[in-house]
Tab-separated table of C-alpha atoms (C1' of nucleotides) in Angstrom:
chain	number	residue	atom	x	y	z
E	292	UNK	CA	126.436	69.492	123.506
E	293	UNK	CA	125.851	69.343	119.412
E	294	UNK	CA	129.832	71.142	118.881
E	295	UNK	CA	129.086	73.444	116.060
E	296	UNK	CA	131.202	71.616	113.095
E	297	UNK	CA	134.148	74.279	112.185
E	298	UNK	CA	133.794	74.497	108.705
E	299	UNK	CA	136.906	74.254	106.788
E	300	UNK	CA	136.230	76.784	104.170
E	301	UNK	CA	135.684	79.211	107.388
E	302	UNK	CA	139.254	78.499	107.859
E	303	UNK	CA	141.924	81.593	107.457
E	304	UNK	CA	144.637	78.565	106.262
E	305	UNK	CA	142.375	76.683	104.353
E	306	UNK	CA	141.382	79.126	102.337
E	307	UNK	CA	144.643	80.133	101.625
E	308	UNK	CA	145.875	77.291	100.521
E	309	UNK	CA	142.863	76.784	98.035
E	310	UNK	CA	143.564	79.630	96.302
E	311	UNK	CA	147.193	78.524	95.874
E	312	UNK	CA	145.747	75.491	94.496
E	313	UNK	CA	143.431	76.882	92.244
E	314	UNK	CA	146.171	79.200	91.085
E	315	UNK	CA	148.383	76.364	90.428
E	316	UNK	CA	145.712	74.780	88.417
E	317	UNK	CA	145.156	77.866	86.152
E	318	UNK	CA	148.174	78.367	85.954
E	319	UNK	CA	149.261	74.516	84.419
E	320	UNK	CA	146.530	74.806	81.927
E	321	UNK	CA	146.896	77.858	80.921
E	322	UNK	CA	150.772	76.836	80.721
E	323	UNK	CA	149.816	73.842	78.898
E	324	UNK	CA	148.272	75.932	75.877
E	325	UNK	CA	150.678	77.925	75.279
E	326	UNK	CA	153.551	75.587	74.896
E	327	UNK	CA	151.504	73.639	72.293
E	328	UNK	CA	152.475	75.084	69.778
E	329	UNK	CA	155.674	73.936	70.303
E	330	UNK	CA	154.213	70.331	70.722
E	331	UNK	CA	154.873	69.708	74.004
E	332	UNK	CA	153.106	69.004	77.298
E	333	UNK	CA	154.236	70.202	80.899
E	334	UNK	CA	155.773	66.951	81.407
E	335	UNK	CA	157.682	67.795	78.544
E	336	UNK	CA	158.630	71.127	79.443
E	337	UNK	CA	160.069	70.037	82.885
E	338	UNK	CA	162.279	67.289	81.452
E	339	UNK	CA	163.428	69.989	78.685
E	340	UNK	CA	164.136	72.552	81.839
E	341	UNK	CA	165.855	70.105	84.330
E	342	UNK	CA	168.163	69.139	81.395
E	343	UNK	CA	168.957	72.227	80.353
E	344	UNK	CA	169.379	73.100	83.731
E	345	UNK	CA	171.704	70.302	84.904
E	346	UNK	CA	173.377	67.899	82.014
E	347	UNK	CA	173.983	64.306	82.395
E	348	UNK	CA	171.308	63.676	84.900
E	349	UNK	CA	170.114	59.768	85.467
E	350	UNK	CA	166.191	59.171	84.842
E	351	UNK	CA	166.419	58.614	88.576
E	352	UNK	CA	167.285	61.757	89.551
E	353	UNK	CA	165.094	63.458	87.094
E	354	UNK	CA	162.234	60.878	88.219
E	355	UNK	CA	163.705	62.415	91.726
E	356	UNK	CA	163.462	66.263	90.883
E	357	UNK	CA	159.816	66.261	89.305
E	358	UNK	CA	159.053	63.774	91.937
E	359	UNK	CA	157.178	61.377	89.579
E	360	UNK	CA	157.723	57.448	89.859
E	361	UNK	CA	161.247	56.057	88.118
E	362	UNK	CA	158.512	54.098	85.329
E	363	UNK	CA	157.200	57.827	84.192
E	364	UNK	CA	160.538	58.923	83.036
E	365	UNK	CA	161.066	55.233	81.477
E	366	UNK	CA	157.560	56.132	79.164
E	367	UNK	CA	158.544	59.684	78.086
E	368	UNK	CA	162.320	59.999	78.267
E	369	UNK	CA	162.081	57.485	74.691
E	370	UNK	CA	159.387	59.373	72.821
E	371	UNK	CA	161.696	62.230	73.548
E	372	UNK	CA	164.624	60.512	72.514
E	373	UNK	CA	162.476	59.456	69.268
E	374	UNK	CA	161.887	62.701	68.564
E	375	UNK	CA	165.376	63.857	68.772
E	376	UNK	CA	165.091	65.987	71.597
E	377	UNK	CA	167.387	64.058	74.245
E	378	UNK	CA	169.849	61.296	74.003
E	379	UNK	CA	170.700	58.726	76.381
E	380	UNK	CA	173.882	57.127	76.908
E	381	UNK	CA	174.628	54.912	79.440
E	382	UNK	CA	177.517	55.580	82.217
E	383	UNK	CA	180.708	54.122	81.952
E	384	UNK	CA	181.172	53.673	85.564
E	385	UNK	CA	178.211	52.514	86.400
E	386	UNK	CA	176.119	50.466	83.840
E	387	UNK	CA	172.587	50.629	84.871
E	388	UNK	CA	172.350	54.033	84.919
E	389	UNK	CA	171.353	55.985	81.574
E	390	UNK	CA	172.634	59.756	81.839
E	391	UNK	CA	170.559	62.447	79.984
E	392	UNK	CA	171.514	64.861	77.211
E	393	UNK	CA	169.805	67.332	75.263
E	394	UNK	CA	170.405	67.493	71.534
E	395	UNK	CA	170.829	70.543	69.856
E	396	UNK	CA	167.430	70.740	68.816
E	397	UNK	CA	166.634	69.697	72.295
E	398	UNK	CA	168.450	72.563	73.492
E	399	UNK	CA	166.786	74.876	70.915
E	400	UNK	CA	163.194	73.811	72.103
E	401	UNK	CA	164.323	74.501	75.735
E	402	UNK	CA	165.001	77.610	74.920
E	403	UNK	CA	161.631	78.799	73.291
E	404	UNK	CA	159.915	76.689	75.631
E	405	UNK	CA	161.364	78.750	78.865
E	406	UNK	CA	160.875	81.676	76.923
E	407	UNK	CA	157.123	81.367	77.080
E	408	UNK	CA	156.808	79.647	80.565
E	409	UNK	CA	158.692	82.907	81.301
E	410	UNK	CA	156.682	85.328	79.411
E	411	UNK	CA	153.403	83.520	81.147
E	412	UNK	CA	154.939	83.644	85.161
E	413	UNK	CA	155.716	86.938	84.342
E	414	UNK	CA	151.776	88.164	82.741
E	415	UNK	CA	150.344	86.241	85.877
E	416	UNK	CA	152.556	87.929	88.326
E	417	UNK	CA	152.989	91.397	87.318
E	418	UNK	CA	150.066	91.788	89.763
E	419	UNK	CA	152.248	91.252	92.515
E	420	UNK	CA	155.327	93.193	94.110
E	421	UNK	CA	158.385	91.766	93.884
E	422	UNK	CA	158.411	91.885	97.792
E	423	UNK	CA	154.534	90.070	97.740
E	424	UNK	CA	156.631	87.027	95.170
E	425	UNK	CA	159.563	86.538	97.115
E	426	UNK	CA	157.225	86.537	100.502
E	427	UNK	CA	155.151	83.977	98.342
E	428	UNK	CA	158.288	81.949	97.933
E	429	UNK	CA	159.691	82.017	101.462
E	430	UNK	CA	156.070	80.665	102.584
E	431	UNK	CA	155.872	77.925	100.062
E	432	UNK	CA	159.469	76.406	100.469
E	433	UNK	CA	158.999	76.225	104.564
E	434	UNK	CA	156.083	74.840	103.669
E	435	UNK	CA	157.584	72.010	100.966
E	436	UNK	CA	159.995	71.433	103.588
E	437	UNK	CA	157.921	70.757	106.564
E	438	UNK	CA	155.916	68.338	104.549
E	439	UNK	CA	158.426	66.687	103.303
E	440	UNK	CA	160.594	66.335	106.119
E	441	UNK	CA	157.602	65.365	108.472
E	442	UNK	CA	156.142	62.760	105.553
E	443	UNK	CA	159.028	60.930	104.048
E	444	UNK	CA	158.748	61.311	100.475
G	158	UNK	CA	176.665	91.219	70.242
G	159	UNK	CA	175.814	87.952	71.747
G	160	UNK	CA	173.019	89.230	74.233
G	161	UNK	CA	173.597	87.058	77.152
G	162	UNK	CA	170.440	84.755	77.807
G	163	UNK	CA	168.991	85.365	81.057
G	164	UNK	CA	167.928	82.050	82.580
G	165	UNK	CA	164.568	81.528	84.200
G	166	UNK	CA	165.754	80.397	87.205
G	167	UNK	CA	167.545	83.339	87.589
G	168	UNK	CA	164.210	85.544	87.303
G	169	UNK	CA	162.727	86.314	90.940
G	170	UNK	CA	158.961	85.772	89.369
G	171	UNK	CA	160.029	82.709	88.483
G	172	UNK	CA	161.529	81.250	91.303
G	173	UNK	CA	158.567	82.387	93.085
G	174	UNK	CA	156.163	80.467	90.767
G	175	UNK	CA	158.582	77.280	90.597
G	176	UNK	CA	158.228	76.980	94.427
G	177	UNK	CA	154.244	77.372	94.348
G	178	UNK	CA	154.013	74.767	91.787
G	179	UNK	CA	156.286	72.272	93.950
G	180	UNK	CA	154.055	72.873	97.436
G	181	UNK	CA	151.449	72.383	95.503
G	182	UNK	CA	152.812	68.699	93.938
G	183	UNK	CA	154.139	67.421	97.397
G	184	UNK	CA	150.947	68.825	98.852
G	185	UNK	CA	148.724	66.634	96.549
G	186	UNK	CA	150.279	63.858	97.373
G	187	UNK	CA	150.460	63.916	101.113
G	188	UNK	CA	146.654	64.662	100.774
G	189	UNK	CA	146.155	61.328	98.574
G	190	UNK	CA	148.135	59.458	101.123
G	191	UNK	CA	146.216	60.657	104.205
G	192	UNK	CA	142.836	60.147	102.440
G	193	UNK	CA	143.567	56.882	100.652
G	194	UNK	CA	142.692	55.461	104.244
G	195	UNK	CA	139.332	56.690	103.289
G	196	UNK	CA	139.395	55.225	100.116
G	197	UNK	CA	138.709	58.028	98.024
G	198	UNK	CA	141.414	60.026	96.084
G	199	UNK	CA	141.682	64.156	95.735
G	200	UNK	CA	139.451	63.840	92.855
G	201	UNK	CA	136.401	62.323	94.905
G	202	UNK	CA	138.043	64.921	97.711
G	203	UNK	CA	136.868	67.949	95.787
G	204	UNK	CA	133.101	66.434	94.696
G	205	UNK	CA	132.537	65.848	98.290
G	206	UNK	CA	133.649	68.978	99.488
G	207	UNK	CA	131.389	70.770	97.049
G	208	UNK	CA	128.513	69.144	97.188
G	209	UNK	CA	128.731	69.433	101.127
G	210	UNK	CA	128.963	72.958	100.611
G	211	UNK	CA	126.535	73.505	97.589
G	212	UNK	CA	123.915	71.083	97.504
G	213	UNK	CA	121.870	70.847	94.617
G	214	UNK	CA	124.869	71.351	92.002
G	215	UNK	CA	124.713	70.040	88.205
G	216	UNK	CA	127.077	68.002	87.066
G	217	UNK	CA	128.103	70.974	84.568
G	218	UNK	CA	128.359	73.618	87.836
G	219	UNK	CA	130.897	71.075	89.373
G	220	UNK	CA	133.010	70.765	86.464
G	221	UNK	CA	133.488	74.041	86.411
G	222	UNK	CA	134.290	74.787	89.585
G	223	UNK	CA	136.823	72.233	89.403
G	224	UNK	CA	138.352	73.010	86.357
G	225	UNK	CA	138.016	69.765	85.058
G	226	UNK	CA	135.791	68.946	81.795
G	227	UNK	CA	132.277	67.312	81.885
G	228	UNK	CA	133.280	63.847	80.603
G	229	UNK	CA	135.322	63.725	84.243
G	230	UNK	CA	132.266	64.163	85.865
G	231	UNK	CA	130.397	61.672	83.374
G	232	UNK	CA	133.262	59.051	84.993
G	233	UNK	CA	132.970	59.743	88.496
G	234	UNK	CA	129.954	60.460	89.619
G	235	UNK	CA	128.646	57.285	88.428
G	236	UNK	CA	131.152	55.796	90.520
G	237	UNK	CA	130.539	57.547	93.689
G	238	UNK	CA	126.465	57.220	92.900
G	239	UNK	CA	127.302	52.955	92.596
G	240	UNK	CA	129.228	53.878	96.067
G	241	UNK	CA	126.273	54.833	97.854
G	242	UNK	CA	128.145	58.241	98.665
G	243	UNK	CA	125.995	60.974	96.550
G	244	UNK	CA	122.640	60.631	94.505
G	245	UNK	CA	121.708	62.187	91.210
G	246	UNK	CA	118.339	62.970	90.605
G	247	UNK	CA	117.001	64.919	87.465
G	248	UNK	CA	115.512	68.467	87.521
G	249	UNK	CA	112.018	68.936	87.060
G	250	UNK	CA	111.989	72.360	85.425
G	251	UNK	CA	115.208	70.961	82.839
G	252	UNK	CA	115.603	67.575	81.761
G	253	UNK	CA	118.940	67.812	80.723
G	254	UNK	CA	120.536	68.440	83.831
G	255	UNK	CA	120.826	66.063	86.819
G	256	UNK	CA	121.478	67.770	90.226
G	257	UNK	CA	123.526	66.038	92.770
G	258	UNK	CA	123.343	65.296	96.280
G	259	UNK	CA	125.111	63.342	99.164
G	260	UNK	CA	123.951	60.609	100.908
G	261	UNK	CA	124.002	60.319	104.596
G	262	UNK	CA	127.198	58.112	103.841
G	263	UNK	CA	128.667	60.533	101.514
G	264	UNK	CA	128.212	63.249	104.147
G	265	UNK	CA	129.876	61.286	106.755
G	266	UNK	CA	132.622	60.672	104.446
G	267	UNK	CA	132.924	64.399	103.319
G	268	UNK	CA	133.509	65.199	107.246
G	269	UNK	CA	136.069	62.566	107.489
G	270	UNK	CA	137.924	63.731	104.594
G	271	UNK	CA	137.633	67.909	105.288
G	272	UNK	CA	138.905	66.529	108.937
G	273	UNK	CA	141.833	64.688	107.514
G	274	UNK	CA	142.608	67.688	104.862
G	275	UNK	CA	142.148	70.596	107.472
G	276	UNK	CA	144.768	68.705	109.565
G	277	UNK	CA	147.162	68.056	106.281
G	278	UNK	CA	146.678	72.265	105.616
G	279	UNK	CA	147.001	73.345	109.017
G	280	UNK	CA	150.314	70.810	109.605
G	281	UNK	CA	151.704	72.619	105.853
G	282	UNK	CA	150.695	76.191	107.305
G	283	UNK	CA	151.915	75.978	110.631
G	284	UNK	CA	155.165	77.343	109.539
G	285	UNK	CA	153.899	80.916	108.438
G	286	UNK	CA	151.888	83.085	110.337
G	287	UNK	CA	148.526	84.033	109.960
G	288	UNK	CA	149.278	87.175	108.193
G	289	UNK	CA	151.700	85.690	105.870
G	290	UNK	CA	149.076	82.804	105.031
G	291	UNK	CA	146.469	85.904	103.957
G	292	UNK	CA	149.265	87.803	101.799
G	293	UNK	CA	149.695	84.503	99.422
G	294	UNK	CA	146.133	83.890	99.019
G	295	UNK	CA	146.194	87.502	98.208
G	296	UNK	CA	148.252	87.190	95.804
G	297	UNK	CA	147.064	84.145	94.411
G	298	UNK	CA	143.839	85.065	93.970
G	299	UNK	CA	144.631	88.558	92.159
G	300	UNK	CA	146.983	86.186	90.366
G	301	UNK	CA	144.113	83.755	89.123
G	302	UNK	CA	141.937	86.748	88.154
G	303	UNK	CA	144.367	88.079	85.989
G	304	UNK	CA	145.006	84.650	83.911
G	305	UNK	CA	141.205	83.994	83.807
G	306	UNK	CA	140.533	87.230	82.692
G	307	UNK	CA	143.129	87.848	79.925
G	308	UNK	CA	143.113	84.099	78.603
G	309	UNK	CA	139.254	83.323	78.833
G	310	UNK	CA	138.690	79.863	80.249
O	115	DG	C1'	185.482	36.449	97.156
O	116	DC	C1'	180.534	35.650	97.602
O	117	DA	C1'	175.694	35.690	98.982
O	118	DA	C1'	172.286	39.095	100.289
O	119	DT	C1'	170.607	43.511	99.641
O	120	DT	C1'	170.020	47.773	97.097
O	121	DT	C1'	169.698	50.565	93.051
O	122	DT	C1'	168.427	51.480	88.248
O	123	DG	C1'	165.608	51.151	84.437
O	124	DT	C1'	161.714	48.552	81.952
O	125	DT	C1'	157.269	46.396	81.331
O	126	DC	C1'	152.585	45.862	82.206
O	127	DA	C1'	147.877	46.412	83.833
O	128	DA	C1'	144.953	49.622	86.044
O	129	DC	C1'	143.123	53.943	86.440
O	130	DC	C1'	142.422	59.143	85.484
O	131	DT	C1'	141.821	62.883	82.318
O	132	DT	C1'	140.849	64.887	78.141
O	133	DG	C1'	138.700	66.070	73.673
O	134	DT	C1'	135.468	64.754	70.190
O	135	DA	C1'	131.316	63.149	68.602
O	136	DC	C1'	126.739	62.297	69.820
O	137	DA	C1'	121.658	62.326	71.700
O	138	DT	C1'	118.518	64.878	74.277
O	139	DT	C1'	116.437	68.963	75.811
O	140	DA	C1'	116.060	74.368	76.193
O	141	DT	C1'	116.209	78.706	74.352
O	142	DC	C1'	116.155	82.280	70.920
O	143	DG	C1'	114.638	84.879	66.760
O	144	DC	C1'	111.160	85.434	64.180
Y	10	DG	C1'	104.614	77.867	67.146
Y	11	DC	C1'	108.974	76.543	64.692
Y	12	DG	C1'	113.571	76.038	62.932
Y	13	DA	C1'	118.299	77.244	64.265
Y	14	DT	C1'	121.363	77.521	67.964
Y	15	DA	C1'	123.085	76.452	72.504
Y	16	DA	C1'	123.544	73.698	76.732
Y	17	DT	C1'	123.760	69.270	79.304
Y	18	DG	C1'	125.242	64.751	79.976
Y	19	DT	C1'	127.324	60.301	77.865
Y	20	DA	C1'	130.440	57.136	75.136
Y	21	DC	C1'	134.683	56.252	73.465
Y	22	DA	C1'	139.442	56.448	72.000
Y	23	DA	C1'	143.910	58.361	73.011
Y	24	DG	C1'	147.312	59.445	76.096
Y	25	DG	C1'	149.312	60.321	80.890
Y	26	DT	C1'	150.518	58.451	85.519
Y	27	DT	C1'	151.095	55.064	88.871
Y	28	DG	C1'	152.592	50.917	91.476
Y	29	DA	C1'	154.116	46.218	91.294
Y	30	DA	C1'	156.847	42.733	89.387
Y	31	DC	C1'	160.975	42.004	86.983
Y	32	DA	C1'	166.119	41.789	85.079
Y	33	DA	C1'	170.595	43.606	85.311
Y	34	DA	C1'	174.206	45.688	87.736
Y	35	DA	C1'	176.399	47.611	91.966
Y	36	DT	C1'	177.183	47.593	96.887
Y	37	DT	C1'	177.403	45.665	101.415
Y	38	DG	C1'	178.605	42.466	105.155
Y	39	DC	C1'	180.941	38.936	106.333
DNA sequence: GCAATTTTGTTCAACCTTGTACATTATCGC
DNA sequence: GCGATAATGTACAAGGTTGAACAAAATTGC
């Protein structure tokens, strides 16, 4: 009657998705030293991407897209501002909301920064197929979804 | 002249990557959701699960396995040894290093929390099959090989 | 129109993580 | 054996992240 204990790491979809945390791991550190140099962190680099991405965002919809808490953005969304990168100017329509710009040199530092965080994706998945990454992708945003739609947010 | 920048988001590697690194975000925090009913968070998570699984780990083996530095350890262990959940006890043969073990309560726990995190995996994974879930960690771990390898640790 | 509710951004205290400097102990070269 | 080097764990300061409480502004229901 002692049911043998199924032991997770025995598990086909366990062990999958340690390895995509593990990778995911690796790959933020790694990440992380090579856009020092530039001075910036992966927090950083997100902000710099979602702004170059899409201009005039509020810090709630950033806060939104990185899916970090509203008070994250309201500690490094000034320090970047400080440093020139971004500026802030509030809405004219709506007055509690501060919309998001990048300065020029904002801009600038997006670029270089993608341009590594490219050059990086790229070294790590050259091991891959283009069939294996876009396979990858299809699992991962079912997955996102599922979890998301299942668990709130 | 002016080359036309191609964006990152454009690039099929890095689509790929950018949806990894989100399933891996929302995953995280399901996981510290579903646990926190344990009381532990993903950090304690991963010392229980590896101590369950290798017994008689130094604090030093753990770290690296986690990919976290030492001082972390030097900050939670303590912790989970005041908890009653693992006990460290030195080596006889080398007095630097202090091995760790569960407790009968920490092992309890660990099974609680591998229960609670198989279920949180297998919920995420349900949506791909079996074959897809091996293809990722494929490529994730040849993926992880190839960063360790070319940028050290 | 106006009170109640919601949304946005800030502040603050708590906690986690990291890197550096340090003390202790092993190991290596000789 | 012994001095130099390396490895292990700890202490501490700096910085990142979070959630809760808050103020200001918008929206909703009546």
């Amino acid at each position: 009657m002692t049911a043998t204990r199924q032991f997770p790491w025995d598990h086909p979809r366990f062990k999958s998705w340690i390895s995509v945390a593990r990778a995911c791991q690796v790959m933020n550190q790694v990440l992380a030293r090579e856009i020092a140099s530039l001075d910036i962190k992966p927090p950083h680099l997100d902000i710099l991407v979602n702004l170059y991405r899409f201009e005039g965002l509020t810090q709630q919809d950033l806060a939104r897209r990185l899916l970090v808490g509203r008070s994250n953005m309201s500690m490094l969304l000034p320090q970047m501002e400080k440093r020139g990168l971004i500026s802030r100017r509030g809405d004219e329509n709506d007055r509690r909301v501060l919309r998001l710009y990048l300065t020029e040199d904002g801009r600038a530092l997006a670029e270089k920064a993608m341009d590594i965080q490219t050059k990086v994706i790229d070294r790590m998945m050259e091991t891959s197929t283009l069939d294996e990454c876009m396979s990858v992708a299809n699992v991962m945003e079912r997955l996102t979804a599922a979890l998301l739609l299942r668990d709130g947010r």
